[in-house]
Amino acid sequence: PAPERLPLTAAHVDALTRFSLTVRASLSDRGVHGVDGAEIDHIELTGPSPSGADCRNFVLCPGGAWDRSPCGTGTSARMACLAADGRLAPGEVWRQESLIGSVFEGSYQSGESGRIHPTLTGTAHVMAEGSLILEDQDPFRWGLRR
């Protein structure tokens, strides 16, 4: 099947990634950019959820990685689109599921000029812990300053 018809499952992650990379490149080639000309670096595909959530998504992140979460930014953007279309009311819960089944629940309150103020809940797990080592003799230990 064509990538846009593939189920959003981990078994199809390679084809979904290739398709999403093609979409990203096509947007750039056509001069479609974000705010201040920024590259559109996240691509979100949506489809039906097998678990009963409102939808399932696949999110391509910068560097060709994909998001194991439902993507907070993507979930917020989806709710903004649904609100603009009159398909999601303020306070109504929207459940968005990731490719691997993790779920964010979101709702929103109306803001000014058609904007929304989203609220999301979900579960996260600690994946790593790190330590910064700041040496006194490093002139850039606090970062680069202009």
Coordinates of C-alpha atoms in Angstrom, one line a residue:
P1 CA 0.0 0.0 0.0
A2 CA 1.0 3.6 -0.4
P3 CA 2.6 5.1 2.7
E4 CA -0.4 7.4 3.3
R5 CA -2.6 4.3 3.6
L6 CA -0.2 2.3 5.9
P7 CA -1.5 1.7 9.4
L8 CA 0.3 3.9 12.0
T9 CA 2.1 1.0 13.7
A10 CA 5.7 0.3 14.7
A11 CA 5.8 -2.4 11.9
H12 CA 5.6 0.4 9.3
V13 CA 8.0 2.9 10.9
D14 CA 10.5 2.8 8.1
A15 CA 7.9 3.5 5.4
L16 CA 6.3 6.2 7.5
T17 CA 9.7 7.8 8.1
R18 CA 10.5 7.8 4.4
F19 CA 7.1 9.3 3.5
S20 CA 7.4 12.0 6.2
L21 CA 10.9 12.9 5.1
T22 CA 9.5 13.3 1.5
V23 CA 6.8 15.6 2.9
R24 CA 9.3 17.7 4.8
A25 CA 11.5 18.1 1.7
S26 CA 8.5 18.9 -0.5
L27 CA 7.4 21.7 1.9
S28 CA 10.9 23.2 1.8
D29 CA 11.2 22.9 -2.0
R30 CA 7.9 24.7 -2.4
G31 CA 8.9 27.5 0.0
V32 CA 6.6 26.5 2.8
H33 CA 8.2 27.6 6.0
G34 CA 7.3 28.3 9.6
V35 CA 7.5 31.6 11.5
D36 CA 10.3 33.8 10.3
G37 CA 11.2 31.4 7.6
A38 CA 12.0 28.5 9.9
E39 CA 12.2 25.0 8.5
I40 CA 9.1 22.9 9.3
D41 CA 11.1 20.2 11.1
H42 CA 8.2 18.1 12.6
I43 CA 5.8 16.2 10.4
E44 CA 2.7 14.6 12.0
L45 CA 0.6 11.9 10.3
T46 CA -2.7 11.0 11.9
G47 CA -5.1 8.1 11.6
P48 CA -7.6 6.0 13.5
S49 CA -6.6 4.7 16.9
P50 CA -7.0 0.9 17.5
S51 CA -7.4 1.5 21.2
G52 CA -10.3 4.0 21.2
A53 CA -8.4 7.2 21.5
D54 CA -9.6 10.1 19.3
C55 CA -6.7 9.5 16.9
R56 CA -3.2 7.9 16.6
N57 CA -0.3 9.8 15.3
F58 CA 3.2 9.3 13.9
V59 CA 5.6 12.3 14.4
L60 CA 8.8 12.7 12.5
C61 CA 11.3 14.8 14.5
P62 CA 14.5 16.6 13.4
G63 CA 17.3 14.3 12.3
G64 CA 14.9 11.6 11.0
A65 CA 14.0 10.3 14.5
W66 CA 10.4 9.6 15.4
D67 CA 8.6 10.5 18.6
R68 CA 7.5 7.7 20.9
S69 CA 5.1 10.1 22.6
P70 CA 2.0 11.6 21.1
C71 CA 4.0 14.9 20.9
G72 CA 2.7 17.7 23.1
T73 CA 3.2 20.4 20.4
G74 CA 1.5 18.2 17.8
T75 CA -1.4 17.4 20.1
S76 CA -1.8 21.1 20.9
A77 CA -1.7 22.0 17.2
R78 CA -4.3 19.3 16.4
M79 CA -6.6 20.7 19.1
A80 CA -6.2 24.2 17.7
C81 CA -7.2 23.0 14.2
L82 CA -10.2 21.1 15.6
A83 CA -11.2 24.1 17.7
A84 CA -10.9 26.4 14.6
D85 CA -13.1 23.9 12.6
G86 CA -15.7 23.8 15.4
R87 CA -15.1 20.1 16.1
L88 CA -13.7 20.5 19.6
A89 CA -15.3 22.6 22.3
P90 CA -13.4 24.4 25.1
G91 CA -12.9 22.0 28.0
E92 CA -13.7 18.9 25.9
V93 CA -11.1 16.2 26.3
W94 CA -9.1 15.1 23.2
R95 CA -7.1 11.8 23.5
Q96 CA -4.2 11.4 21.1
E97 CA -2.2 8.2 20.9
S98 CA 1.4 7.7 19.7
L99 CA 2.6 5.1 17.3
I100 CA 3.4 2.8 20.2
G101 CA 0.2 3.4 22.2
S102 CA 1.2 6.1 24.7
V103 CA -1.6 8.6 25.2
F104 CA -1.8 12.4 25.9
E105 CA -5.1 13.8 27.1
G106 CA -5.7 17.4 26.2
S107 CA -8.3 20.1 26.5
Y108 CA -8.2 23.8 25.9
Q109 CA -9.6 27.1 26.9
S110 CA -10.3 29.8 24.4
G111 CA -7.8 32.6 24.0
E112 CA -7.7 35.9 22.1
S113 CA -8.0 36.1 18.3
G114 CA -8.9 32.5 17.9
R115 CA -6.0 31.2 19.9
I116 CA -6.2 28.4 22.4
H117 CA -4.6 27.7 25.7
P118 CA -4.0 23.9 25.8
T119 CA -3.5 21.7 28.8
L120 CA -2.0 18.3 28.3
T121 CA -1.5 15.3 30.7
G122 CA 0.3 12.1 30.1
T123 CA 3.0 9.9 31.6
A124 CA 6.7 10.2 31.1
H125 CA 9.6 8.0 32.1
V126 CA 13.1 8.9 33.0
M127 CA 15.4 7.7 30.2
A128 CA 18.8 9.0 31.4
E129 CA 20.5 11.2 33.9
G130 CA 23.5 13.4 33.2
S131 CA 25.9 15.6 35.0
L132 CA 27.4 18.9 33.7
I133 CA 31.1 19.4 34.4
L134 CA 32.0 23.1 34.5
E135 CA 35.7 23.7 34.7
D136 CA 36.9 27.0 36.0
Q137 CA 39.5 27.4 33.2
D138 CA 36.9 27.0 30.5
P139 CA 36.0 30.5 29.2
F140 CA 32.8 29.1 27.6
R141 CA 31.5 27.0 30.6
W142 CA 28.4 29.2 30.7
G143 CA 27.8 29.2 27.0
L144 CA 28.6 31.6 24.2
R145 CA 27.7 35.2 24.6
R146 CA 27.2 37.7 21.8

